[in-house]
Amino acid sequence: MRIVTISREFGSGGRELGKRLADELNFDYYDREIIDTIAHNTGTDPNYVFTVLENHGWKNIPLTFRQSVKSPLTVQYAQTELLIEQKRVIEEIAKHGNDCVIVGRNADVLLQDYCPFNIFVCADVQAKIRRCMERATQDENLTPKVLKRKMQNIDKQRKQIRDILTGSKWGEPHNYHVTINTTDWEIKQLTPAVTTIVNRWFGRKQ
Amino acid sequence: MRIVTISREFGSGGRELGKRLADELNFDYYDREIIDTIAHNTGTDPNYVFTVLENHGWKNIPLTFRQSVKSPLTVQYAQTELLIEQKRVIEEIAKHGNDCVIVGRNADVLLQDYCPFNIFVCADVQAKIRRCMERATQDENLTPKVLKRKMQNIDKQRKQIRDILTGSKWGEPHNYHVTINTTDWEIKQLTPAVTTIVNRWFGRKQ
């Protein structure tokens, strides 16, 4: 089984790279699917799970949000519980045995016994803002300033959660096999090159 | 003209990658050649130039070494003068117009007007020590402990010189197009994948 993990700065195009890579390699692809499974298993709302795990992070359990969400079940899970469930879901994916690309959620560390190929994706702030603005819907009404703040908050969270859970630094190049700066790339043009690296990596090990 | 620059941690295999990449791409290759040219132009000893620029760095001009080296000419150049000459030599290479791979010496920043493709190569300490031990001659009599200290000193120097000369952080992934961790790779196996990235990069720009 071959597992590729992608960790990424918000807006760097890491998710698009993951999707395209999975398509080119003919691997399964996991991203929001993990959130949906956690929500299903814990009987919570996927938006709640997403917000707790992705946007608000480790330290601040968003009580107001928790109270405002109408979950199909009455139990709302705290962040630690959701993180434990997330770990379980990711381990289940690996046990399933299919080749796959997993985006985010510290899968590189959680699945290290499976020797995944780990990619980190970064980009310059301006490039990330440009990428997000292109993808934003009109009614999101995002300004570059708002986006920049959002970007910094989310990355800070990702960094914090990783530091606490894994003791391994987020974005530090020694913790990944390859780190790609997408600033001057179209993800579409970059993907075949990354596919080659992944193929050589797994070819090397066989 | 296509320029590839390789910055690297000591012992990470960056130099070997540069050489192999130049061979595969059929590009000119510059590494120690730059030192030899500086020595030739300034009438100093190549070992002197190498030691000043590579091993002892920016702040400590190795006076004892300078006095002990018998240069063919009597003039010994100070580090700032050698750095200026290095800059000139690297710019000359670019003006020459041939496709090339340049290892080290902040060529990525010095030649940024030529839009080079910039690679950073890193590896875990243990992997770097292993690589160095394999390449060391018996009479070097290096122990892992000595190597580790040497490694740390050289990388500290590279970092310092870059910080002072360029204001751009050495080894920070946003400053390179791709950062490769060679810990679990044979450079030989890795090279074709890097060649693909380089080719796609320059293909993209045409």
GROMACS .gro file of C-alpha atoms in nm:
model
  412
    1MET     CA    1   0.000   0.000   0.000
    2ARG     CA    2   0.125   0.348  -0.086
    3ILE     CA    3   0.018   0.650   0.117
    4VAL     CA    4   0.092   1.010   0.021
    5THR     CA    5   0.022   1.279   0.279
    6ILE     CA    6  -0.006   1.648   0.203
    7SER     CA    7   0.033   1.913   0.470
    8ARG     CA    8  -0.015   2.268   0.352
    9GLU     CA    9  -0.038   2.633   0.430
   10PHE     CA   10  -0.387   2.772   0.384
   11GLY     CA   11  -0.427   2.898   0.026
   12SER     CA   12  -0.113   2.731  -0.109
   13GLY     CA   13  -0.303   2.498  -0.340
   14GLY     CA   14  -0.208   2.186  -0.143
   15ARG     CA   15  -0.560   2.054  -0.156
   16GLU     CA   16  -0.584   2.093  -0.532
   17LEU     CA   17  -0.243   1.927  -0.565
   18GLY     CA   18  -0.365   1.637  -0.351
   19LYS     CA   19  -0.678   1.591  -0.560
   20ARG     CA   20  -0.493   1.606  -0.891
   21LEU     CA   21  -0.220   1.377  -0.761
   22ALA     CA   22  -0.476   1.118  -0.651
   23ASP     CA   23  -0.637   1.139  -0.997
   24GLU     CA   24  -0.304   1.096  -1.179
   25LEU     CA   25  -0.187   0.813  -0.955
   26ASN     CA   26  -0.530   0.654  -0.943
   27PHE     CA   27  -0.519   0.661  -0.562
   28ASP     CA   28  -0.810   0.713  -0.322
   29TYR     CA   29  -0.839   1.069  -0.197
   30TYR     CA   30  -0.924   1.179   0.157
   31ASP     CA   31  -0.987   1.530   0.277
   32ARG     CA   32  -1.333   1.645   0.380
   33GLU     CA   33  -1.436   1.278   0.371
   34ILE     CA   34  -1.255   1.241   0.704
   35ILE     CA   35  -1.464   1.518   0.859
   36ASP     CA   36  -1.784   1.359   0.731
   37THR     CA   37  -1.687   1.022   0.877
   38ILE     CA   38  -1.601   1.174   1.215
   39ALA     CA   39  -1.934   1.357   1.214
   40HIS     CA   40  -2.116   1.037   1.124
   41ASN     CA   41  -1.936   0.829   1.389
   42THR     CA   42  -1.987   1.083   1.666
   43GLY     CA   43  -2.334   1.188   1.563
   44THR     CA   44  -2.232   1.549   1.525
   45ASP     CA   45  -2.271   1.804   1.248
   46PRO     CA   46  -1.990   1.802   0.986
   47ASN     CA   47  -1.970   2.182   1.005
   48TYR     CA   48  -1.925   2.158   1.378
   49VAL     CA   49  -1.646   1.900   1.339
   50PHE     CA   50  -1.481   2.109   1.069
   51THR     CA   51  -1.494   2.425   1.274
   52VAL     CA   52  -1.358   2.265   1.588
   53LEU     CA   53  -1.079   2.075   1.413
   54GLU     CA   54  -0.985   2.318   1.141
   55ASN     CA   55  -1.069   2.672   1.226
   56HIS     CA   56  -1.065   2.713   1.598
   57GLY     CA   57  -0.800   2.472   1.696
   58TRP     CA   58  -0.679   2.315   2.005
   59LYS     CA   59  -0.714   2.559   2.286
   60ASN     CA   60  -1.043   2.738   2.235
   61ILE     CA   61  -1.335   2.506   2.226
   62PRO     CA   62  -1.594   2.726   2.058
   63LEU     CA   63  -1.870   2.698   2.317
   64THR     CA   64  -2.099   2.949   2.153
   65PHE     CA   65  -2.076   2.765   1.823
   66ARG     CA   66  -2.136   2.435   1.992
   67GLN     CA   67  -2.451   2.569   2.152
   68SER     CA   68  -2.579   2.722   1.833
   69VAL     CA   69  -2.542   2.417   1.611
   70LYS     CA   70  -2.840   2.190   1.592
   71SER     CA   71  -2.689   1.845   1.589
   72PRO     CA   72  -2.900   1.547   1.486
   73LEU     CA   73  -2.803   1.393   1.819
   74THR     CA   74  -2.789   1.578   2.145
   75VAL     CA   75  -2.428   1.487   2.229
   76GLN     CA   76  -2.167   1.739   2.122
   77TYR     CA   77  -1.810   1.617   2.133
   78ALA     CA   78  -1.524   1.825   2.269
   79GLN     CA   79  -1.218   1.884   2.064
   80THR     CA   80  -1.002   1.621   2.231
   81GLU     CA   81  -1.267   1.360   2.163
   82LEU     CA   82  -1.291   1.469   1.801
   83LEU     CA   83  -0.914   1.451   1.766
   84ILE     CA   84  -0.915   1.097   1.905
   85GLU     CA   85  -1.190   1.003   1.663
   86GLN     CA   86  -0.997   1.168   1.378
   87LYS     CA   87  -0.692   0.957   1.464
   88ARG     CA   88  -0.907   0.645   1.462
   89VAL     CA   89  -1.064   0.732   1.126
   90ILE     CA   90  -0.725   0.797   0.967
   91GLU     CA   91  -0.588   0.470   1.102
   92GLU     CA   92  -0.893   0.293   0.961
   93ILE     CA   93  -0.819   0.438   0.616
   94ALA     CA   94  -0.467   0.295   0.633
   95LYS     CA   95  -0.588  -0.043   0.757
   96HIS     CA   96  -0.827  -0.053   0.464
   97GLY     CA   97  -0.513  -0.102   0.254
   98ASN     CA   98  -0.587   0.105  -0.057
   99ASP     CA   99  -0.328   0.339  -0.208
  100CYS     CA  100  -0.433   0.688  -0.106
  101VAL     CA  101  -0.361   1.059  -0.078
  102ILE     CA  102  -0.457   1.217   0.253
  103VAL     CA  103  -0.468   1.595   0.287
  104GLY     CA  104  -0.395   1.753   0.625
  105ARG     CA  105  -0.481   1.628   0.973
  106ASN     CA  106  -0.124   1.525   1.061
  107ALA     CA  107  -0.169   1.199   0.872
  108ASP     CA  108   0.207   1.199   0.804
  109VAL     CA  109   0.276   1.152   1.174
  110LEU     CA  110  -0.028   0.943   1.261
  111LEU     CA  111   0.056   0.693   0.987
  112GLN     CA  112   0.434   0.692   1.014
  113ASP     CA  113   0.438   0.315   1.065
  114TYR     CA  114   0.306   0.285   0.709
  115CYS     CA  115   0.603   0.487   0.571
  116PRO     CA  116   0.398   0.742   0.378
  117PHE     CA  117   0.553   0.988   0.134
  118ASN     CA  118   0.507   1.326   0.298
  119ILE     CA  119   0.471   1.652   0.107
  120PHE     CA  120   0.449   2.002   0.250
  121VAL     CA  121   0.306   2.278   0.031
  122CYS     CA  122   0.374   2.647   0.093
  123ALA     CA  123   0.359   2.974  -0.100
  124ASP     CA  124   0.419   3.346  -0.059
  125VAL     CA  125   0.146   3.540   0.118
  126GLN     CA  126   0.054   3.739  -0.193
  127ALA     CA  127   0.026   3.423  -0.404
  128LYS     CA  128  -0.195   3.260  -0.140
  129ILE     CA  129  -0.421   3.564  -0.122
  130ARG     CA  130  -0.448   3.571  -0.502
  131ARG     CA  131  -0.535   3.201  -0.510
  132CYS     CA  132  -0.802   3.240  -0.242
  133MET     CA  133  -0.954   3.548  -0.406
  134GLU     CA  134  -0.987   3.360  -0.734
  135ARG     CA  135  -1.170   3.076  -0.565
  136ALA     CA  136  -1.391   3.284  -0.336
  137THR     CA  137  -1.758   3.323  -0.423
  138GLN     CA  138  -1.889   3.677  -0.458
  139ASP     CA  139  -2.110   3.654  -0.150
  140GLU     CA  140  -1.810   3.566   0.067
  141ASN     CA  141  -1.716   3.932   0.025
  142LEU     CA  142  -1.355   3.872   0.124
  143THR     CA  143  -1.093   4.144   0.114
  144PRO     CA  144  -0.719   4.065   0.092
  145LYS     CA  145  -0.683   4.201   0.446
  146VAL     CA  146  -0.953   3.973   0.587
  147LEU     CA  147  -0.810   3.680   0.395
  148LYS     CA  148  -0.460   3.742   0.524
  149ARG     CA  149  -0.585   3.739   0.883
  150LYS     CA  150  -0.789   3.425   0.823
  151MET     CA  151  -0.487   3.259   0.660
  152GLN     CA  152  -0.259   3.344   0.949
  153ASN     CA  153  -0.511   3.219   1.206
  154ILE     CA  154  -0.568   2.888   1.034
  155ASP     CA  155  -0.196   2.823   0.983
  156LYS     CA  156  -0.128   2.916   1.345
  157GLN     CA  157  -0.388   2.659   1.449
  158ARG     CA  158  -0.243   2.390   1.225
  159LYS     CA  159   0.099   2.460   1.369
  160GLN     CA  160  -0.031   2.455   1.727
  161ILE     CA  161  -0.226   2.132   1.691
  162ARG     CA  162   0.072   1.961   1.530
  163ASP     CA  163   0.314   2.083   1.795
  164ILE     CA  164   0.093   1.962   2.076
  165LEU     CA  165  -0.011   1.631   1.927
  166THR     CA  166   0.306   1.520   1.758
  167GLY     CA  167   0.607   1.706   1.896
  168SER     CA  168   0.715   1.748   1.534
  169LYS     CA  169   0.727   2.094   1.382
  170TRP     CA  170   0.472   2.189   1.118
  171GLY     CA  171   0.631   2.320   0.797
  172GLU     CA  172   0.989   2.238   0.902
  173PRO     CA  173   1.143   2.082   0.588
  174HIS     CA  174   1.322   1.803   0.773
  175ASN     CA  175   0.981   1.662   0.867
  176TYR     CA  176   0.870   1.604   0.509
  177HIS     CA  177   1.020   1.431   0.208
  178VAL     CA  178   0.966   1.727  -0.016
  179THR     CA  179   0.848   2.084   0.034
  180ILE     CA  180   0.700   2.262  -0.263
  181ASN     CA  181   0.660   2.636  -0.297
  182THR     CA  182   0.366   2.686  -0.534
  183THR     CA  183   0.409   3.064  -0.564
  184ASP     CA  184   0.491   3.063  -0.935
  185TRP     CA  185   0.320   2.743  -1.038
  186GLU     CA  186  -0.015   2.648  -1.175
  187ILE     CA  187  -0.096   2.337  -0.970
  188LYS     CA  188  -0.206   2.165  -1.289
  189GLN     CA  189   0.141   2.212  -1.441
  190LEU     CA  190   0.316   2.105  -1.124
  191THR     CA  191   0.125   1.781  -1.067
  192PRO     CA  192   0.302   1.553  -1.320
  193ALA     CA  193   0.641   1.644  -1.168
  194VAL     CA  194   0.519   1.555  -0.820
  195THR     CA  195   0.372   1.234  -0.957
  196THR     CA  196   0.718   1.142  -1.085
  197ILE     CA  197   0.873   1.200  -0.743
  198VAL     CA  198   0.607   0.988  -0.573
  199ASN     CA  199   0.648   0.707  -0.824
  200ARG     CA  200   1.025   0.708  -0.785
  201TRP     CA  201   0.990   0.707  -0.408
  202PHE     CA  202   0.771   0.399  -0.401
  203GLY     CA  203   0.968   0.238  -0.685
  204ARG     CA  204   1.281   0.286  -0.475
  205LYS     CA  205   1.134   0.099  -0.182
  206GLN     CA  206   1.012  -0.208  -0.361
  207MET     CA  207   1.911   3.039  -2.069
  208ARG     CA  208   1.811   2.811  -1.782
  209ILE     CA  209   1.984   2.835  -1.446
  210VAL     CA  210   1.934   2.588  -1.161
  211THR     CA  211   2.078   2.680  -0.821
  212ILE     CA  212   2.132   2.435  -0.539
  213SER     CA  213   2.169   2.547  -0.180
  214ARG     CA  214   2.233   2.273   0.069
  215GLU     CA  215   2.310   2.165   0.420
  216PHE     CA  216   2.657   2.020   0.458
  217GLY     CA  217   2.646   1.644   0.399
  218SER     CA  218   2.297   1.640   0.250
  219GLY     CA  219   2.416   1.528  -0.092
  220GLY     CA  220   2.326   1.857  -0.260
  221ARG     CA  221   2.652   1.870  -0.446
  222GLU     CA  222   2.612   1.519  -0.585
  223LEU     CA  223   2.256   1.606  -0.684
  224GLY     CA  224   2.382   1.918  -0.863
  225LYS     CA  225   2.645   1.723  -1.055
  226ARG     CA  226   2.405   1.446  -1.156
  227LEU     CA  227   2.136   1.698  -1.248
  228ALA     CA  228   2.380   1.888  -1.472
  229ASP     CA  229   2.475   1.559  -1.640
  230GLU     CA  230   2.114   1.456  -1.698
  231LEU     CA  231   2.009   1.798  -1.822
  232ASN     CA  232   2.329   1.845  -2.019
  233PHE     CA  233   2.388   2.177  -1.839
  234ASP     CA  234   2.721   2.329  -1.738
  235TYR     CA  235   2.811   2.267  -1.375
  236TYR     CA  236   2.969   2.516  -1.135
  237ASP     CA  237   3.088   2.447  -0.784
  238ARG     CA  238   3.457   2.445  -0.700
  239GLU     CA  239   3.517   2.600  -1.044
  240ILE     CA  240   3.397   2.928  -0.893
  241ILE     CA  241   3.658   2.908  -0.619
  242ASP     CA  242   3.932   2.836  -0.874
  243THR     CA  243   3.828   3.134  -1.085
  244ILE     CA  244   3.820   3.366  -0.784
  245ALA     CA  245   4.165   3.242  -0.684
  246HIS     CA  246   4.292   3.293  -1.037
  247ASN     CA  247   4.143   3.644  -1.068
  248THR     CA  248   4.270   3.759  -0.731
  249GLY     CA  249   4.602   3.578  -0.748
  250THR     CA  250   4.533   3.388  -0.428
  251ASP     CA  251   4.548   3.022  -0.336
  252PRO     CA  252   4.226   2.827  -0.407
  253ASN     CA  253   4.249   2.665  -0.064
  254TYR     CA  254   4.270   3.006   0.093
  255VAL     CA  255   3.964   3.127  -0.101
  256PHE     CA  256   3.776   2.809  -0.011
  257THR     CA  257   3.858   2.839   0.357
  258VAL     CA  258   3.765   3.204   0.382
  259LEU     CA  259   3.441   3.173   0.187
  260GLU     CA  260   3.327   2.830   0.293
  261ASN     CA  261   3.464   2.725   0.626
  262HIS     CA  262   3.531   3.028   0.835
  263GLY     CA  263   3.264   3.259   0.714
  264TRP     CA  264   3.188   3.618   0.741
  265LYS     CA  265   3.297   3.743   1.075
  266ASN     CA  266   3.627   3.576   1.151
  267ILE     CA  267   3.889   3.643   0.892
  268PRO     CA  268   4.129   3.356   0.959
  269LEU     CA  269   4.443   3.559   1.011
  270THR     CA  270   4.662   3.268   1.113
  271PHE     CA  271   4.557   3.075   0.805
  272ARG     CA  272   4.619   3.376   0.584
  273GLN     CA  273   4.968   3.414   0.721
  274SER     CA  274   5.049   3.046   0.686
  275VAL     CA  275   4.942   3.007   0.323
  276LYS     CA  276   5.212   3.066   0.066
  277SER     CA  277   5.028   3.244  -0.207
  278PRO     CA  278   5.188   3.276  -0.551
  279LEU     CA  279   5.133   3.649  -0.516
  280THR     CA  280   5.193   3.848  -0.203
  281VAL     CA  281   4.848   4.006  -0.188
  282GLN     CA  282   4.595   3.824   0.024
  283TYR     CA  283   4.239   3.936  -0.017
  284ALA     CA  284   4.007   3.990   0.276
  285GLN     CA  285   3.675   3.818   0.290
  286THR     CA  286   3.467   4.112   0.171
  287GLU     CA  287   3.687   4.144  -0.136
  288LEU     CA  288   3.656   3.774  -0.207
  289LEU     CA  289   3.279   3.794  -0.172
  290ILE     CA  290   3.268   4.082  -0.418
  291GLU     CA  291   3.482   3.884  -0.660
  292GLN     CA  292   3.259   3.579  -0.607
  293LYS     CA  293   2.954   3.788  -0.699
  294ARG     CA  294   3.132   3.910  -1.013
  295VAL     CA  295   3.234   3.556  -1.115
  296ILE     CA  296   2.880   3.425  -1.068
  297GLU     CA  297   2.735   3.713  -1.270
  298GLU     CA  298   2.989   3.639  -1.544
  299ILE     CA  299   2.870   3.278  -1.558
  300ALA     CA  300   2.514   3.400  -1.611
  301LYS     CA  301   2.619   3.655  -1.873
  302HIS     CA  302   2.796   3.377  -2.058
  303GLY     CA  303   2.447   3.250  -2.136
  304ASN     CA  304   2.484   2.873  -2.111
  305ASP     CA  305   2.231   2.659  -1.927
  306CYS     CA  306   2.390   2.571  -1.596
  307VAL     CA  307   2.363   2.428  -1.245
  308ILE     CA  308   2.535   2.634  -0.974
  309VAL     CA  309   2.591   2.483  -0.630
  310GLY     CA  310   2.597   2.711  -0.327
  311ARG     CA  311   2.731   3.064  -0.295
  312ASN     CA  312   2.389   3.230  -0.281
  313ALA     CA  313   2.363   3.215  -0.659
  314ASP     CA  314   1.984   3.195  -0.622
  315VAL     CA  315   1.976   3.549  -0.485
  316LEU     CA  316   2.269   3.691  -0.683
  317LEU     CA  317   2.108   3.579  -1.009
  318GLN     CA  318   1.745   3.644  -0.930
  319ASP     CA  319   1.708   3.868  -1.237
  320TYR     CA  320   1.772   3.559  -1.447
  321CYS     CA  321   1.479   3.374  -1.279
  322PRO     CA  322   1.671   3.060  -1.179
  323PHE     CA  323   1.502   2.748  -1.047
  324ASN     CA  324   1.612   2.726  -0.684
  325ILE     CA  325   1.648   2.402  -0.492
  326PHE     CA  326   1.734   2.358  -0.125
  327VAL     CA  327   1.865   2.020  -0.009
  328CYS     CA  328   1.848   1.909   0.354
  329ALA     CA  329   1.865   1.584   0.551
  330ASP     CA  330   1.852   1.452   0.906
  331VAL     CA  331   2.173   1.485   1.107
  332GLN     CA  332   2.227   1.109   1.122
  333ALA     CA  333   2.183   1.070   0.748
  334LYS     CA  334   2.429   1.353   0.683
  335ILE     CA  335   2.687   1.202   0.916
  336ARG     CA  336   2.645   0.863   0.746
  337ARG     CA  337   2.688   1.021   0.404
  338CYS     CA  338   3.002   1.209   0.511
  339MET     CA  339   3.154   0.903   0.680
  340GLU     CA  340   3.104   0.701   0.360
  341ARG     CA  341   3.284   0.962   0.154
  342ALA     CA  342   3.565   1.040   0.399
  343THR     CA  343   3.910   0.906   0.328
  344GLN     CA  344   4.069   0.692   0.599
  345ASP     CA  345   4.338   0.947   0.677
  346GLU     CA  346   4.075   1.213   0.752
  347ASN     CA  347   4.017   1.015   1.071
  348LEU     CA  348   3.674   1.168   1.128
  349THR     CA  349   3.447   1.059   1.409
  350PRO     CA  350   3.070   1.118   1.398
  351LYS     CA  351   3.113   1.366   1.683
  352VAL     CA  352   3.376   1.569   1.497
  353LEU     CA  353   3.170   1.555   1.180
  354LYS     CA  354   2.860   1.676   1.357
  355ARG     CA  355   3.045   1.978   1.492
  356LYS     CA  356   3.200   2.053   1.153
  357MET     CA  357   2.859   2.022   0.990
  358GLN     CA  358   2.697   2.258   1.236
  359ASN     CA  359   2.974   2.515   1.196
  360ILE     CA  360   2.963   2.514   0.818
  361ASP     CA  361   2.584   2.540   0.806
  362LYS     CA  362   2.592   2.820   1.063
  363GLN     CA  363   2.837   3.004   0.837
  364ARG     CA  364   2.625   2.953   0.528
  365LYS     CA  365   2.327   3.083   0.717
  366GLN     CA  366   2.515   3.383   0.849
  367ILE     CA  367   2.665   3.483   0.516
  368ARG     CA  368   2.327   3.456   0.347
  369ASP     CA  369   2.150   3.655   0.616
  370ILE     CA  370   2.405   3.933   0.599
  371LEU     CA  371   2.444   3.949   0.222
  372THR     CA  372   2.092   3.888   0.106
  373GLY     CA  373   1.843   3.954   0.384
  374SER     CA  374   1.676   3.631   0.279
  375LYS     CA  375   1.674   3.335   0.514
  376TRP     CA  376   1.887   3.032   0.431
  377GLY     CA  377   1.689   2.707   0.431
  378GLU     CA  378   1.350   2.877   0.471
  379PRO     CA  379   1.126   2.692   0.221
  380HIS     CA  380   0.952   3.005   0.094
  381ASN     CA  381   1.287   3.117  -0.050
  382TYR     CA  382   1.325   2.818  -0.281
  383HIS     CA  383   1.105   2.655  -0.541
  384VAL     CA  384   1.150   2.313  -0.392
  385THR     CA  385   1.313   2.175  -0.078
  386ILE     CA  386   1.425   1.815  -0.084
  387ASN     CA  387   1.497   1.604   0.221
  388THR     CA  388   1.747   1.341   0.104
  389THR     CA  389   1.741   1.140   0.430
  390ASP     CA  390   1.594   0.826   0.277
  391TRP     CA  391   1.708   0.868  -0.080
  392GLU     CA  392   2.001   0.759  -0.286
  393ILE     CA  393   2.084   1.075  -0.481
  394LYS     CA  394   2.113   0.864  -0.795
  395GLN     CA  395   1.754   0.747  -0.757
  396LEU     CA  396   1.628   1.093  -0.679
  397THR     CA  397   1.789   1.277  -0.970
  398PRO     CA  398   1.547   1.181  -1.251
  399ALA     CA  399   1.254   1.308  -1.042
  400VAL     CA  400   1.425   1.642  -0.985
  401THR     CA  401   1.508   1.658  -1.355
  402THR     CA  402   1.137   1.626  -1.430
  403ILE     CA  403   1.054   1.916  -1.197
  404VAL     CA  404   1.322   2.135  -1.354
  405ASN     CA  405   1.206   2.054  -1.705
  406ARG     CA  406   0.845   2.126  -1.618
  407TRP     CA  407   0.946   2.454  -1.455
  408PHE     CA  408   1.127   2.582  -1.761
  409GLY     CA  409   0.865   2.432  -1.994
  410ARG     CA  410   0.602   2.624  -1.800
  411LYS     CA  411   0.780   2.953  -1.855
  412GLN     CA  412   0.822   2.931  -2.229
   0.00000   0.00000   0.00000
